[in-house]
């Protein structure tokens, strides 16, 4: 598992150092440039506690058998990249809720530590870490994606309706509402905090709201797309294929396909194994009077690993396979290696669009 630190984090560490410098000076005067070092040290400790939060997500995911790709620390905290996703609402709940709980536990631990820490620079740091972890923990429980609380809400809606995509959409809208509230926050500040907002407040609200709105919107979009995926089944979308030998004139191959009422042509090598899948667009682009002089394989794609798919592939696996090897035609084979037919990517697109308009 990789732990990555984005360059934007360095910017925030520097910002924290500068913002904390006056406080460091007040608690421990005469440090000179050392007050910035103290600020950076605090920023490092802060991000180590963010790392603990992310590690808890990662460990819980691993416990459920989900491989963890990486943990990335960026300016607004961190993100744990998990391959696939929990397969039950209970697991989704477990993986997401453990992060905020970890932050709250770390915050409470620092709070307890504060009572035995002597006054001075150390107690400033401990108080800061206690406060920051409690804030991170509580804010992350706000029920809107991409926050952890959004995933908790997603798990709840999933559990109640049995539909994970509906859970994502509800939690995504939760995230959009949270983003709007964040955007309005500077205007509420005079009432709540009795302090007029300054430029920095507006800027921070805008950055955080944009981050939340973007995360929420992409979650909603991907849920809408993925909801349509199970309808995509290669076997049902396939075209019947006619098999022709190498070097057959295209005109003859097309005639045989028409006779057999097949929507696609597969070229077989001397050993009877498929060597090419004919590209429909290339056939249509070849004028009829030239077709007798064009060998069929010259308008076909060579059969290679990525364009041979099992006939029973469907849904997300199908889309992933098509993304891994983009092609206009795929050869569908049965488990015994025999040819079932040809899957035309345009047909998949059409079925996908049709499923969405249903
Ligand atoms: Zn989290």
XYZ file of C-alpha atoms and ligand atoms in Angstrom:
359
model
C 0.000 0.000 0.000
C 1.430 3.394 -1.024
C 1.166 6.559 1.008
C 1.333 9.615 -1.248
C 1.676 13.233 -0.223
C 0.421 15.843 -2.675
C 2.492 19.011 -3.167
C -0.578 21.033 -2.112
C 0.026 19.662 1.361
C 3.363 21.537 1.595
C 1.492 24.747 0.841
C -0.896 24.109 3.713
C 1.962 23.171 6.049
C 3.612 26.515 5.218
C 0.288 28.313 5.715
C -0.198 26.651 9.106
C 3.346 27.633 10.118
C 2.733 31.278 9.201
C -0.707 31.425 10.859
C 0.572 29.782 14.040
C 3.737 31.896 14.338
C 2.131 34.703 16.432
C 0.671 32.164 18.862
C 3.989 30.339 19.143
C 5.629 33.691 19.820
C 3.121 34.478 22.555
C 3.646 31.151 24.334
C 7.391 30.865 23.836
C 8.965 34.205 22.911
C 12.439 34.514 21.445
C 12.447 31.496 19.154
C 13.200 33.629 16.077
C 12.923 31.536 12.929
C 12.349 28.546 15.179
C 8.712 29.561 15.555
C 8.113 28.538 11.942
C 9.845 25.205 12.540
C 7.451 24.666 15.447
C 4.542 25.453 13.098
C 5.740 22.983 10.464
C 6.266 20.327 13.163
C 2.669 20.891 14.251
C 1.478 20.551 10.642
C 3.343 17.224 10.353
C 1.691 15.949 13.542
C -1.667 17.129 12.232
C -1.248 15.152 9.024
C -0.006 12.110 10.915
C -3.369 12.110 12.676
C -5.088 12.439 9.276
C -3.007 9.436 8.247
C -4.340 7.498 11.270
C -7.876 8.334 10.118
C -7.137 7.052 6.601
C -5.309 3.978 7.924
C -8.421 3.004 9.861
C -10.444 3.054 6.608
C -7.729 1.005 4.913
C -7.474 -1.596 7.691
C -11.248 -2.024 7.845
C -11.381 -2.448 4.063
C -8.614 -5.052 4.236
C -10.511 -6.886 6.940
C -13.377 -7.221 4.467
C -11.007 -8.478 1.775
C -10.954 -5.262 -0.254
C -7.479 -4.444 -1.575
C -6.267 -0.940 -0.734
C -4.411 0.791 -3.550
C -3.088 3.883 -1.792
C -3.562 6.586 0.794
C -3.106 10.146 -0.456
C -2.706 13.168 1.775
C -3.810 16.414 0.165
C -4.571 19.935 1.319
C -8.065 19.147 2.604
C -7.073 15.968 4.417
C -6.681 12.550 2.915
C -8.269 9.924 0.740
C -7.964 6.140 0.829
C -8.157 4.510 -2.579
C -9.937 1.164 -2.225
C -10.259 -1.235 -5.130
C -13.890 -2.175 -5.701
C -16.291 -1.365 -2.909
C -17.938 -3.034 0.063
C -20.531 -5.545 -1.112
C -23.004 -5.054 1.733
C -24.421 -1.967 3.467
C -23.042 -3.215 6.784
C -19.506 -3.303 5.397
C -19.925 0.076 3.713
C -21.008 1.418 7.094
C -18.019 -0.192 8.838
C -15.397 1.057 6.377
C -16.741 4.627 6.388
C -17.684 5.167 10.042
C -14.353 3.930 11.415
C -12.518 7.022 10.094
C -14.444 9.714 11.990
C -14.526 7.485 15.088
C -10.730 7.179 14.927
C -10.353 10.957 14.643
C -12.692 11.514 17.585
C -10.813 8.910 19.650
C -7.450 10.527 18.797
C -8.935 13.946 19.639
C -10.173 12.704 23.027
C -6.779 11.099 23.726
C -5.031 14.442 23.095
C -7.666 16.156 25.240
C -6.834 13.783 28.115
C -3.121 14.380 27.500
C -3.722 18.120 27.774
C -4.439 17.803 31.502
C -0.977 16.356 32.233
C 0.947 18.501 29.741
C 2.919 21.421 31.244
C 1.978 24.860 29.955
C 3.992 26.079 27.013
C 4.666 25.130 23.449
C 3.837 21.469 24.025
C 0.423 22.165 25.508
C -0.323 24.525 22.599
C 0.396 21.666 20.201
C -1.576 19.115 22.216
C -4.576 21.457 22.472
C -4.378 22.120 18.733
C -4.242 18.428 17.885
C -7.138 17.663 20.223
C -9.257 20.383 18.642
C -8.301 19.555 15.051
C -8.994 15.828 15.409
C -12.343 16.415 17.098
C -13.335 18.871 14.362
C -12.180 16.473 11.603
C -14.053 13.595 13.234
C -17.308 15.475 13.772
C -17.310 17.298 10.397
C -16.672 14.045 8.573
C -19.872 12.645 10.057
C -21.930 15.276 8.186
C -24.204 13.166 5.965
C -23.147 14.135 2.446
C -20.749 12.639 -0.081
C -17.768 12.799 -0.455
C -17.557 12.979 3.358
C -17.488 9.778 5.422
C -20.904 10.686 6.810
C -22.183 10.611 3.241
C -21.072 7.008 2.952
C -22.737 6.235 6.272
C -25.958 7.746 4.851
C -25.419 5.765 1.635
C -25.151 2.558 3.683
C -28.364 3.408 5.547
C -30.368 4.114 2.366
C -28.843 1.007 0.753
C -29.914 -1.068 3.758
C -33.424 0.409 3.735
C -34.065 0.158 -0.019
C -31.730 -2.650 -1.080
C -30.423 -0.358 -3.830
C -26.792 0.824 -3.459
C -27.149 3.305 -6.333
C -30.142 4.986 -4.720
C -28.011 5.263 -1.560
C -25.274 7.021 -3.544
C -27.713 9.435 -5.172
C -29.368 10.391 -1.859
C -25.972 10.828 -0.175
C -24.732 12.784 -3.204
C -27.621 15.235 -2.854
C -26.770 15.443 0.842
C -23.269 16.476 -0.230
C -24.600 19.134 -2.599
C -26.742 20.632 0.182
C -23.713 20.651 2.494
C -21.690 22.385 -0.256
C -24.348 25.120 -0.553
C -24.417 25.588 3.236
C -20.618 25.930 3.246
C -20.885 28.565 0.517
C -23.421 30.506 2.617
C -21.365 30.173 5.800
C -19.462 33.506 5.548
C -22.807 35.319 5.417
C -23.981 33.514 8.565
C -20.727 34.247 10.372
C -21.767 37.651 11.839
C -24.809 35.978 13.435
C -23.139 32.764 14.639
C -19.623 33.922 15.521
C -20.365 37.631 15.896
C -17.498 38.354 13.500
C -17.788 39.801 9.995
C -16.333 37.583 7.244
C -13.101 38.625 5.568
C -11.747 37.729 2.136
C -10.052 34.610 3.495
C -13.372 33.292 4.860
C -15.035 33.712 1.468
C -12.095 32.110 -0.303
C -11.980 29.118 2.048
C -15.759 28.649 1.824
C -15.549 28.745 -1.966
C -12.692 26.204 -2.150
C -14.334 23.781 0.284
C -17.777 24.139 -1.343
C -16.287 23.501 -4.794
C -14.493 20.413 -3.499
C -17.679 19.062 -1.897
C -19.953 19.884 -4.852
C -17.521 18.250 -7.290
C -17.222 15.072 -5.214
C -20.987 14.854 -4.660
C -21.780 15.426 -8.336
C -19.351 12.831 -9.634
C -20.769 10.302 -7.145
C -24.318 10.999 -8.392
C -23.241 10.759 -12.026
C -21.410 7.466 -11.584
C -24.356 5.976 -9.667
C -26.703 6.921 -12.517
C -24.388 5.319 -15.044
C -23.751 2.193 -13.015
C -27.442 1.676 -12.397
C -27.849 0.962 -16.125
C -24.922 -1.421 -16.376
C -26.520 -4.725 -15.333
C -28.770 -4.443 -18.414
C -25.701 -4.802 -20.620
C -25.145 -8.479 -21.384
C -22.731 -9.363 -24.154
C -24.584 -12.528 -25.120
C -27.841 -10.661 -25.720
C -26.171 -7.830 -27.610
C -23.997 -10.030 -29.813
C -24.325 -10.352 -33.573
C -24.228 -13.695 -35.255
C -20.917 -14.184 -37.061
C -20.114 -15.990 -40.269
C -16.628 -17.508 -40.508
C -14.613 -17.138 -43.717
C -11.066 -18.210 -44.606
C -8.109 -15.872 -45.008
C -7.639 -14.122 -48.367
C -11.252 -14.525 -49.312
C -12.418 -11.545 -51.409
C -14.443 -9.114 -49.320
C -17.363 -9.273 -51.783
C -17.630 -13.028 -51.242
C -17.382 -12.716 -47.457
C -20.123 -10.062 -47.417
C -22.316 -12.241 -49.658
C -21.912 -15.184 -47.269
C -22.745 -12.996 -44.290
C -25.895 -11.750 -46.039
C -26.919 -15.302 -46.984
C -26.497 -16.429 -43.388
C -28.199 -13.230 -42.121
C -25.151 -12.675 -39.911
C -24.251 -9.191 -38.718
C -20.522 -9.779 -38.574
C -17.630 -11.643 -40.182
C -14.810 -13.540 -38.491
C -11.749 -14.640 -40.454
C -10.295 -18.081 -39.715
C -6.656 -19.055 -40.179
C -5.520 -22.329 -41.786
C -5.740 -24.051 -38.367
C -9.410 -23.050 -38.037
C -8.732 -20.538 -35.281
C -10.036 -16.964 -35.602
C -7.347 -14.555 -36.794
C -9.336 -11.381 -37.594
C -12.649 -9.703 -36.807
C -14.001 -7.631 -39.694
C -14.634 -3.953 -39.023
C -18.099 -2.995 -40.231
C -17.219 0.661 -40.848
C -14.237 -0.341 -43.007
C -16.471 -2.642 -45.076
C -19.026 0.107 -45.626
C -16.223 2.482 -46.619
C -15.092 0.083 -49.356
C -17.013 0.723 -52.615
C -18.934 -2.335 -53.846
C -17.030 -2.437 -57.153
C -13.695 -2.699 -55.343
C -14.733 -5.433 -52.915
C -13.904 -8.382 -55.225
C -10.226 -7.277 -55.170
C -9.968 -6.599 -51.436
C -8.954 -9.545 -49.206
C -11.317 -9.746 -46.252
C -8.582 -9.487 -43.584
C -7.502 -6.070 -44.890
C -10.682 -4.536 -43.431
C -10.380 -6.490 -40.187
C -8.628 -6.232 -36.851
C -6.197 -8.938 -35.805
C -7.524 -11.082 -32.973
C -5.487 -10.365 -29.826
C -6.008 -11.013 -26.134
C -8.058 -7.880 -25.293
C -10.670 -8.205 -28.016
C -11.598 -11.798 -27.182
C -14.252 -11.754 -24.446
C -16.240 -14.514 -22.781
C -19.794 -14.664 -24.156
C -21.259 -14.379 -20.649
C -19.499 -11.156 -19.717
C -21.852 -8.375 -18.607
C -22.289 -5.145 -16.644
C -19.256 -3.505 -15.099
C -16.907 -6.310 -16.127
C -17.927 -5.763 -19.761
C -17.408 -1.996 -19.555
C -14.021 -2.445 -17.861
C -12.920 -4.933 -20.535
C -13.984 -2.542 -23.298
C -12.148 0.343 -21.640
C -9.009 -1.755 -21.223
C -8.885 -2.538 -24.972
C -10.903 -0.033 -26.993
C -12.126 -1.599 -30.247
C -15.128 -1.370 -32.559
C -15.677 -5.157 -32.588
C -15.015 -7.868 -29.994
C -14.984 -11.602 -30.514
C -17.223 -13.456 -28.055
C -16.203 -17.024 -27.268
C -17.761 -19.814 -25.242
C -15.853 -21.436 -22.392
C -14.738 -24.226 -24.770
C -13.191 -21.625 -27.101
C -15.823 -21.869 -29.835
C -17.044 -18.626 -31.409
C -20.381 -17.366 -30.119
C -20.534 -14.140 -32.120
C -19.253 -10.593 -32.378
C -20.003 -7.755 -30.001
C -20.057 -4.359 -31.746
C -19.189 -1.512 -29.365
C -21.746 0.731 -31.104
C -24.463 -1.786 -30.180
C -23.344 -1.627 -26.541
C -23.498 2.192 -26.611
C -27.016 2.066 -28.062
C -28.207 -0.441 -25.456
C -26.668 1.690 -22.714
C -28.464 4.827 -23.934
C -31.721 2.902 -24.293
C -31.397 1.562 -20.750
C -31.002 5.150 -19.491
C -34.115 6.438 -21.228
C -36.233 3.700 -19.818
Zn -12.500 9.333 6.162
